[in-house]
Structure formats: structure tokens, C-alpha cells
mmCIF file of C-alpha atoms in Angstrom:
data_model
loop_
_atom_site.group_PDB
_atom_site.id
_atom_site.type_symbol
_atom_site.label_atom_id
_atom_site.label_comp_id
_atom_site.label_asym_id
_atom_site.label_seq_id
_atom_site.Cartn_x
_atom_site.Cartn_y
_atom_site.Cartn_z
ATOM 1 C CA MET A 1 16.790 -80.452 -59.912
ATOM 2 C CA THR A 2 19.847 -82.651 -60.766
ATOM 3 C CA LYS A 3 20.628 -79.632 -63.467
ATOM 4 C CA PHE A 4 20.029 -75.856 -63.798
ATOM 5 C CA ARG A 5 19.168 -74.608 -67.282
ATOM 6 C CA PHE A 6 20.472 -71.677 -68.528
ATOM 7 C CA SER A 7 20.775 -69.124 -71.417
ATOM 8 C CA GLU A 8 24.008 -67.460 -72.916
ATOM 9 C CA ASN A 9 24.786 -63.865 -74.087
ATOM 10 C CA ASN A 10 24.900 -62.552 -76.873
ATOM 11 C CA ASN A 11 28.957 -61.666 -77.373
ATOM 12 C CA GLY A 12 30.182 -65.335 -76.134
ATOM 13 C CA ILE A 13 30.371 -63.926 -72.632
ATOM 14 C CA GLY A 14 28.568 -64.229 -69.806
ATOM 15 C CA VAL A 15 25.873 -67.260 -69.386
ATOM 16 C CA THR A 16 22.476 -66.803 -66.516
ATOM 17 C CA VAL A 17 20.723 -69.801 -64.409
ATOM 18 C CA HIS A 18 17.702 -70.056 -63.958
ATOM 19 C CA GLU A 19 15.575 -70.759 -61.515
ATOM 20 C CA ALA A 20 18.184 -70.999 -58.422
ATOM 21 C CA ASP A 21 18.501 -70.758 -54.949
ATOM 22 C CA LEU A 22 21.322 -72.018 -53.269
ATOM 23 C CA SER A 23 20.761 -70.875 -50.292
ATOM 24 C CA LEU A 24 19.301 -74.510 -50.754
ATOM 25 C CA GLY A 25 23.009 -75.460 -50.595
ATOM 26 C CA LEU A 26 24.278 -76.976 -54.485
ATOM 27 C CA THR A 27 24.483 -80.828 -55.490
ATOM 28 C CA PRO A 28 27.907 -82.553 -56.690
ATOM 29 C CA SER A 29 26.640 -82.786 -60.299
ATOM 30 C CA GLN A 30 25.197 -79.342 -59.765
ATOM 31 C CA ILE A 31 28.446 -77.851 -58.046
ATOM 32 C CA LEU A 32 30.123 -79.478 -61.483
ATOM 33 C CA GLN A 33 27.923 -78.199 -64.199
ATOM 34 C CA ILE A 34 28.395 -74.473 -62.588
ATOM 35 C CA GLN A 35 32.041 -75.268 -62.404
ATOM 36 C CA GLU A 36 31.638 -76.223 -66.427
ATOM 37 C CA LEU A 37 29.431 -72.372 -66.739
ATOM 38 C CA LEU A 38 32.703 -70.613 -65.291
ATOM 39 C CA ASN A 39 34.715 -71.925 -67.152
ATOM 40 C CA ARG A 40 33.109 -71.631 -70.574
ATOM 41 C CA TYR A 41 31.600 -69.307 -69.774
ATOM 42 C CA LYS A 42 33.891 -66.916 -67.642
ATOM 43 C CA VAL A 43 30.761 -65.240 -65.464
ATOM 44 C CA VAL A 44 27.957 -66.935 -64.167
ATOM 45 C CA ILE A 45 24.725 -65.036 -63.250
ATOM 46 C CA PHE A 46 22.014 -65.713 -60.397
ATOM 47 C CA LYS A 47 19.382 -63.901 -59.692
ATOM 48 C CA ASN A 48 16.716 -63.446 -57.383
ATOM 49 C CA GLN A 49 18.988 -64.514 -54.474
ATOM 50 C CA ASN A 50 18.397 -64.174 -50.445
ATOM 51 C CA LEU A 51 21.598 -65.747 -48.898
ATOM 52 C CA ASN A 52 23.055 -64.743 -45.517
ATOM 53 C CA ASP A 53 27.464 -64.293 -44.841
ATOM 54 C CA ASP A 54 27.967 -68.076 -44.344
ATOM 55 C CA GLN A 55 25.170 -69.496 -46.879
ATOM 56 C CA LEU A 56 27.630 -66.640 -49.858
ATOM 57 C CA SER A 57 30.579 -68.071 -48.083
ATOM 58 C CA GLU A 58 29.732 -71.523 -49.409
ATOM 59 C CA PHE A 59 27.711 -70.706 -53.059
ATOM 60 C CA ALA A 60 31.756 -69.920 -52.843
ATOM 61 C CA PHE A 61 33.879 -72.260 -51.568
ATOM 62 C CA ARG A 62 32.917 -74.950 -52.724
ATOM 63 C CA PHE A 63 35.165 -74.294 -55.733
ATOM 64 C CA GLY A 64 37.789 -72.819 -53.742
ATOM 65 C CA PRO A 65 39.424 -72.212 -50.939
ATOM 66 C CA PRO A 66 39.271 -68.466 -49.505
ATOM 67 C CA PHE A 67 41.264 -65.927 -50.872
ATOM 68 C CA VAL A 68 42.912 -64.104 -48.147
ATOM 69 C CA PRO A 69 45.304 -61.137 -47.783
ATOM 70 C CA ASP A 70 48.662 -60.741 -46.871
ATOM 71 C CA LYS A 71 49.145 -58.297 -44.791
ATOM 72 C CA ASN A 72 52.361 -57.050 -46.207
ATOM 73 C CA PHE A 73 51.307 -56.691 -49.776
ATOM 74 C CA PRO A 74 47.691 -54.875 -49.241
ATOM 75 C CA VAL A 75 44.832 -55.204 -51.624
ATOM 76 C CA LEU A 76 41.440 -54.063 -51.650
ATOM 77 C CA GLY A 77 40.215 -54.579 -48.436
ATOM 78 C CA SER A 78 43.369 -56.248 -46.277
ATOM 79 C CA GLN A 79 42.456 -54.444 -43.508
ATOM 80 C CA ASP A 80 39.375 -56.532 -43.120
ATOM 81 C CA SER A 81 41.414 -59.920 -43.422
ATOM 82 C CA GLY A 82 39.638 -61.281 -40.599
ATOM 83 C CA ASN A 83 36.775 -61.778 -42.530
ATOM 84 C CA SER A 84 35.825 -63.146 -46.172
ATOM 85 C CA ILE A 85 33.627 -60.370 -47.217
ATOM 86 C CA VAL A 86 34.896 -57.419 -48.050
ATOM 87 C CA ILE A 87 31.543 -54.169 -48.922
ATOM 88 C CA VAL A 88 32.028 -52.383 -52.668
ATOM 89 C CA GLY A 89 29.349 -49.922 -51.251
ATOM 90 C CA ASN A 90 29.125 -46.395 -52.103
ATOM 91 C CA GLN A 91 26.344 -45.373 -48.894
ATOM 92 C CA ALA A 92 27.055 -48.142 -47.220
ATOM 93 C CA ASN A 93 27.044 -46.587 -44.034
ATOM 94 C CA GLU A 94 25.855 -48.731 -41.647
ATOM 95 C CA TYR A 95 28.998 -50.610 -42.086
ATOM 96 C CA SER A 96 31.949 -50.580 -40.197
ATOM 97 C CA LYS A 97 34.225 -50.412 -43.301
ATOM 98 C CA SER A 98 33.106 -50.359 -47.580
ATOM 99 C CA TYR A 99 35.657 -49.626 -50.424
ATOM 100 C CA LEU A 100 35.332 -48.456 -53.461
ATOM 101 C CA GLY A 101 33.025 -45.100 -53.164
ATOM 102 C CA HIS A 102 31.919 -44.061 -56.305
ATOM 103 C CA GLN A 103 34.874 -43.269 -58.547
ATOM 104 C CA GLU A 104 35.526 -45.546 -61.969
ATOM 105 C CA VAL A 105 37.376 -48.710 -61.390
ATOM 106 C CA LEU A 106 39.943 -49.627 -63.934
ATOM 107 C CA PRO A 107 39.998 -52.977 -66.384
ATOM 108 C CA HIS A 108 41.671 -55.344 -64.024
ATOM 109 C CA SER A 109 42.025 -58.643 -62.777
ATOM 110 C CA ASP A 110 41.888 -58.764 -59.339
ATOM 111 C CA HIS A 111 45.376 -58.467 -57.408
ATOM 112 C CA GLN A 112 47.094 -59.159 -60.124
ATOM 113 C CA TRP A 113 50.475 -57.579 -58.555
ATOM 114 C CA LEU A 114 50.893 -60.266 -55.670
ATOM 115 C CA LYS A 115 52.450 -64.401 -56.927
ATOM 116 C CA CYS A 116 48.801 -65.898 -56.313
ATOM 117 C CA PRO A 117 46.702 -63.890 -57.625
ATOM 118 C CA SER A 118 43.193 -65.071 -57.366
ATOM 119 C CA SER A 119 41.364 -67.836 -59.809
ATOM 120 C CA ALA A 120 37.965 -65.892 -59.221
ATOM 121 C CA SER A 121 35.152 -63.696 -57.350
ATOM 122 C CA LEU A 122 32.169 -63.080 -56.219
ATOM 123 C CA LEU A 123 29.201 -59.919 -56.374
ATOM 124 C CA TYR A 124 26.118 -60.058 -54.519
ATOM 125 C CA ALA A 125 24.047 -57.496 -54.720
ATOM 126 C CA LEU A 126 21.695 -55.743 -51.555
ATOM 127 C CA ASP A 127 20.923 -52.544 -51.957
ATOM 128 C CA ILE A 128 21.112 -51.589 -55.375
ATOM 129 C CA HIS A 129 19.610 -47.345 -56.708
ATOM 130 C CA LEU A 130 18.459 -46.717 -59.514
ATOM 131 C CA ASN A 131 21.953 -44.979 -62.013
ATOM 132 C CA SER A 132 24.296 -46.640 -60.168
ATOM 133 C CA ALA A 133 27.083 -48.393 -62.484
ATOM 134 C CA PRO A 134 27.213 -52.039 -64.051
ATOM 135 C CA THR A 135 30.151 -54.245 -64.009
ATOM 136 C CA VAL A 136 31.902 -54.553 -67.607
ATOM 137 C CA TRP A 137 34.073 -57.990 -67.898
ATOM 138 C CA PHE A 138 36.313 -58.614 -71.010
ATOM 139 C CA ASP A 139 36.828 -62.191 -71.873
ATOM 140 C CA MET A 140 40.476 -61.985 -72.766
ATOM 141 C CA VAL A 141 41.029 -65.517 -73.889
ATOM 142 C CA GLN A 142 38.774 -63.923 -76.904
ATOM 143 C CA ALA A 143 41.568 -60.912 -76.547
ATOM 144 C CA TYR A 144 44.199 -63.514 -77.371
ATOM 145 C CA ASN A 145 42.132 -64.775 -79.824
ATOM 146 C CA MET A 146 41.116 -62.169 -82.044
ATOM 147 C CA LEU A 147 45.205 -61.206 -82.201
ATOM 148 C CA ASP A 148 47.062 -60.640 -85.048
ATOM 149 C CA SER A 149 50.390 -63.835 -85.531
ATOM 150 C CA GLU A 150 52.883 -60.908 -85.287
ATOM 151 C CA ILE A 151 51.572 -59.800 -81.858
ATOM 152 C CA LYS A 152 51.269 -63.619 -80.361
ATOM 153 C CA SER A 153 54.678 -64.204 -81.087
ATOM 154 C CA ILE A 154 56.674 -60.674 -79.992
ATOM 155 C CA ILE A 155 53.451 -61.327 -76.735
ATOM 156 C CA GLU A 156 54.239 -64.506 -76.254
ATOM 157 C CA GLU A 157 57.824 -64.954 -74.362
ATOM 158 C CA ILE A 158 57.301 -61.720 -72.625
ATOM 159 C CA ASN A 159 57.039 -61.458 -67.910
ATOM 160 C CA SER A 160 55.311 -58.201 -67.335
ATOM 161 C CA ILE A 161 55.320 -57.231 -63.483
ATOM 162 C CA THR A 162 52.079 -55.287 -62.071
ATOM 163 C CA TYR A 163 52.593 -52.989 -59.072
ATOM 164 C CA ASN A 164 51.217 -52.805 -57.194
ATOM 165 C CA PRO A 165 48.547 -49.858 -56.441
ATOM 166 C CA PHE A 166 47.726 -50.226 -53.035
ATOM 167 C CA TYR A 167 51.312 -48.825 -52.457
ATOM 168 C CA ARG A 168 50.349 -45.303 -53.782
ATOM 169 C CA PRO A 169 47.671 -43.026 -52.159
ATOM 170 C CA PHE A 170 44.140 -44.454 -52.721
ATOM 171 C CA GLY A 171 42.034 -43.931 -55.775
ATOM 172 C CA SER A 172 46.148 -42.102 -57.248
ATOM 173 C CA VAL A 173 46.844 -44.809 -59.769
ATOM 174 C CA SER A 174 45.902 -45.275 -64.065
ATOM 175 C CA ALA A 175 46.862 -47.437 -66.176
ATOM 176 C CA LYS A 176 50.838 -46.514 -67.068
ATOM 177 C CA TYR A 177 53.777 -48.253 -68.989
ATOM 178 C CA VAL A 178 56.814 -47.654 -65.594
ATOM 179 C CA ASP A 179 60.081 -45.770 -66.703
ATOM 180 C CA ARG A 180 62.468 -47.264 -64.617
ATOM 181 C CA ASP A 181 64.895 -43.973 -65.952
ATOM 182 C CA ILE A 182 62.271 -42.165 -64.285
ATOM 183 C CA ASP A 183 60.380 -44.112 -61.807
ATOM 184 C CA ILE A 184 60.275 -47.023 -60.387
ATOM 185 C CA PRO A 185 56.989 -47.686 -57.873
ATOM 186 C CA PRO A 186 57.420 -49.053 -54.962
ATOM 187 C CA GLY A 187 56.441 -52.471 -52.811
ATOM 188 C CA ASP A 188 57.769 -55.504 -53.362
ATOM 189 C CA THR A 189 56.966 -57.316 -57.916
ATOM 190 C CA PHE A 190 56.216 -60.908 -59.382
ATOM 191 C CA PRO A 191 56.569 -60.744 -62.651
ATOM 192 C CA HIS A 192 54.026 -62.930 -64.631
ATOM 193 C CA PRO A 193 53.553 -64.872 -67.857
ATOM 194 C CA LEU A 194 52.349 -61.902 -70.046
ATOM 195 C CA VAL A 195 50.139 -64.649 -71.890
ATOM 196 C CA ARG A 196 49.045 -67.470 -69.147
ATOM 197 C CA THR A 197 47.548 -70.856 -69.580
ATOM 198 C CA HIS A 198 44.146 -71.294 -68.217
ATOM 199 C CA PRO A 199 44.728 -74.417 -65.682
ATOM 200 C CA LEU A 200 41.084 -75.900 -66.014
ATOM 201 C CA THR A 201 40.911 -75.475 -69.900
ATOM 202 C CA LYS A 202 44.388 -74.366 -70.949
ATOM 203 C CA GLU A 203 42.621 -71.927 -72.882
ATOM 204 C CA LYS A 204 45.944 -69.326 -73.715
ATOM 205 C CA ILE A 205 44.840 -66.220 -72.101
ATOM 206 C CA LEU A 206 45.874 -61.856 -73.266
ATOM 207 C CA TYR A 207 46.752 -62.042 -69.449
ATOM 208 C CA LEU A 208 47.091 -57.550 -68.596
ATOM 209 C CA ASN A 209 44.863 -55.221 -66.798
ATOM 210 C CA ILE A 210 44.920 -52.071 -68.185
ATOM 211 C CA ALA A 211 44.325 -50.279 -65.152
ATOM 212 C CA TYR A 212 47.658 -50.532 -62.486
ATOM 213 C CA GLU A 213 51.170 -49.031 -63.680
ATOM 214 C CA LEU A 214 52.573 -52.005 -65.186
ATOM 215 C CA ASP A 215 56.374 -53.206 -67.566
ATOM 216 C CA PHE A 216 57.509 -55.510 -69.522
ATOM 217 C CA VAL A 217 60.681 -57.077 -68.429
ATOM 218 C CA GLY A 218 64.127 -57.383 -70.105
ATOM 219 C CA VAL A 219 62.168 -55.323 -72.786
ATOM 220 C CA PRO A 220 63.418 -51.218 -73.149
ATOM 221 C CA TYR A 221 61.173 -48.510 -72.736
ATOM 222 C CA LYS A 222 60.507 -47.027 -75.529
ATOM 223 C CA VAL A 223 59.497 -50.645 -77.642
ATOM 224 C CA GLY A 224 57.465 -52.104 -73.709
ATOM 225 C CA ASN A 225 55.054 -48.687 -74.289
ATOM 226 C CA GLU A 226 54.060 -48.483 -78.196
ATOM 227 C CA LEU A 227 53.438 -52.301 -77.492
ATOM 228 C CA PHE A 228 51.032 -51.592 -74.471
ATOM 229 C CA SER A 229 49.797 -48.785 -75.609
ATOM 230 C CA LYS A 230 48.916 -51.135 -79.002
ATOM 231 C CA LEU A 231 47.615 -53.847 -76.259
ATOM 232 C CA TYR A 232 45.630 -51.443 -74.749
ATOM 233 C CA ASP A 233 43.301 -50.167 -77.803
ATOM 234 C CA HIS A 234 43.042 -53.547 -78.823
ATOM 235 C CA ILE A 235 41.182 -54.115 -75.727
ATOM 236 C CA ILE A 236 38.981 -51.817 -74.935
ATOM 237 C CA ASN A 237 37.900 -51.963 -79.236
ATOM 238 C CA LEU A 238 37.208 -55.991 -77.824
ATOM 239 C CA SER A 239 32.935 -56.803 -78.308
ATOM 240 C CA TYR A 240 33.873 -60.156 -76.528
ATOM 241 C CA LYS A 241 32.534 -58.246 -73.064
ATOM 242 C CA TYR A 242 28.873 -58.189 -71.123
ATOM 243 C CA GLU A 243 28.320 -55.435 -69.083
ATOM 244 C CA HIS A 244 26.200 -56.238 -65.564
ATOM 245 C CA GLN A 245 23.044 -54.025 -65.301
ATOM 246 C CA TRP A 246 23.323 -55.105 -61.019
ATOM 247 C CA HIS A 247 19.516 -55.643 -59.135
ATOM 248 C CA ASN A 248 19.009 -57.065 -56.196
ATOM 249 C CA GLY A 249 19.167 -60.182 -55.175
ATOM 250 C CA ASP A 250 22.313 -60.756 -58.633
ATOM 251 C CA LEU A 251 24.737 -62.967 -57.814
ATOM 252 C CA VAL A 252 28.058 -63.058 -60.590
ATOM 253 C CA PHE A 253 30.240 -65.303 -60.132
ATOM 254 C CA TRP A 254 33.023 -64.902 -62.177
ATOM 255 C CA ASP A 255 36.839 -66.492 -63.617
ATOM 256 C CA ASN A 256 39.412 -63.458 -62.678
ATOM 257 C CA ARG A 257 42.200 -65.864 -65.133
ATOM 258 C CA SER A 258 40.282 -65.237 -67.658
ATOM 259 C CA THR A 259 39.056 -61.822 -67.540
ATOM 260 C CA ILE A 260 39.088 -58.003 -66.237
ATOM 261 C CA HIS A 261 36.393 -55.940 -65.154
ATOM 262 C CA TYR A 262 34.903 -52.384 -65.240
ATOM 263 C CA ARG A 263 33.192 -50.202 -63.383
ATOM 264 C CA PRO A 264 32.178 -46.796 -64.523
ATOM 265 C CA SER A 265 31.286 -43.492 -62.186
ATOM 266 C CA PHE A 266 28.290 -42.345 -61.507
ATOM 267 C CA ASP A 267 26.276 -39.940 -58.598
ATOM 268 C CA SER A 268 28.205 -40.298 -55.689
ATOM 269 C CA SER A 269 24.449 -40.149 -53.395
ATOM 270 C CA ILE A 270 23.298 -42.787 -55.035
ATOM 271 C CA ARG A 271 22.964 -46.001 -53.149
ATOM 272 C CA ARG A 272 25.333 -49.145 -54.061
ATOM 273 C CA VAL A 273 26.083 -51.434 -51.660
ATOM 274 C CA LEU A 274 28.262 -55.260 -52.343
ATOM 275 C CA LYS A 275 28.964 -57.985 -50.485
ATOM 276 C CA ARG A 276 32.635 -59.106 -52.046
ATOM 277 C CA VAL A 277 33.682 -62.879 -51.418
ATOM 278 C CA THR A 278 36.956 -64.243 -54.009
ATOM 279 C CA ILE A 279 38.582 -67.188 -54.217
ATOM 280 C CA ALA A 280 42.517 -68.173 -53.962
ATOM 281 C CA GLY A 281 44.680 -68.661 -56.937
ATOM 282 C CA GLU A 282 47.870 -70.361 -57.704
ATOM 283 C CA MET A 283 50.666 -68.714 -59.640
ATOM 284 C CA PRO A 284 50.448 -67.901 -63.286
ATOM 285 C CA TYR A 285 52.331 -69.467 -66.220
#
């Protein structure tokens, strides 16, 4: 088989690839096809996979080099900096370290607080029990496209700062526009364009999470907070999103530049174990 068959999701984000066995490796044309699907649909789903760690990494790094955490700038799993695979798990007691547990994970883009946020990530479902949480991806290209021209003109030249949540107690940070006269969150910061450009598709992206502490560079608090509230409501009500109900063997590959993703909370007694691999990225522009 030279190319994969695939089907589009109904809401414009996400595509499912059919009859793919990623353990067999990929031809050059299949690698190019998957990259094209990722560029166009932002989330690519493979069902019924059976991959060991080497095969999972081999697939991921066909699309870019590994994301390597810097010990000076903590991220999820940076304690396991020698391993490119991070366990995202609840009731995952057989692993030495697992992360995120069962609590809600608010809509975010991975590593947005770093100088070079990651470009893409993969989650591979190992052991998913009934009534565990789905993952939801939002299309932030469409989020930008659907803004009115007045808001677009306002945000075009604004840089935003996302404060690293891992300098705070784990799980204590939620979406908040920072009043710098009252409290500046700890850690070094790296401003990025609020409207970034995708380096491959050239599309404009509303590069904004609604999970962490943030502010807009040089914008007075009252003006910035009102703008953030408008953009927050806009994202929450976005129709261009994909909700994935996990099954064992699912592998989901997403563009971290042009999406944000969310996970609701679920019962702490329910087992939900996945492996995550992350691909390095560039400075946003």
C-alpha cells in the first residue's frame, strides 16, 4: 500500500487513517502523506496499533527531533529528561513515574511558556477503562479566522507571555490574566506573538491558551484583562473542535502550534494509561 485511506471528521478538525500498521514502518510517500494530513487537519488518528517504545519513537521522530526538556525550565515529565516517552496515567502504579492523574486539564498548547515550544505531540493509549476521560482539541487557525476584523487588528502586533505553571504547586494554576502590580508569577518568561504564523502552512493562528497565568506585553491591566476575557469566551464557544473517545491501541498525533487541547476530570479509581511523545519546535513568529 503506497498511501493510506482516511476519513475526515465532520467538524473540520481531525482525520482518521484506516488500515495502518505503524509497527511495519513507513514509506517516504506515507511519511509525506501523514505530514500533509497533519498540516491540513491538525489531528491525525490511527486505530488498533500495537507498538513497543522503539516503534513509537521511530514513528514520532520521522516528523521532527525529540523535544528535550531543559532542567532550568520545568515541564511535564522533565524529571524523566533522559526518556522521550512520558507516561500520562491514572492508576499506573507499575510505572516509576506517571503524570496528570485524574484531574481536569484546561485547554492549552504544550510548552507555550518556553522559548521554543514543541511543534507536535502524540498520545498512545495503553490501558483505557470504561468512563475515563476523552481529550478535546480546538482548531486555533479557525479560532483566528472567526474573529471580527476589529479584534484581528487589535491583536495583530501584541505579544503574550505565558507563565510557566510548573513553578507553582502542581494543579494550582488556572487561566488568569496577571495584574503585574499585584503578583508576577515566578520564572523566566519568553514573549510570543498572540497571532503566530505556522511555518509550514503559513496560516495565522490565535496562539493563546486558556489554562495558565498570562498577560499581554505593554498592555494596561484593565485593557488586557478585558481582551483576554473576550478571547476566552470566543475559544470556549468554538465549534471547530474534535473530541476523541479513547480505546486501547489508539494513537493520536497533533499539531501543537495550531491546536489547544483539553481533558475533563474523571473518577480517580478509573485506570487511564497513555504514553506521550513530543517533537521539538521553533521560536514562534
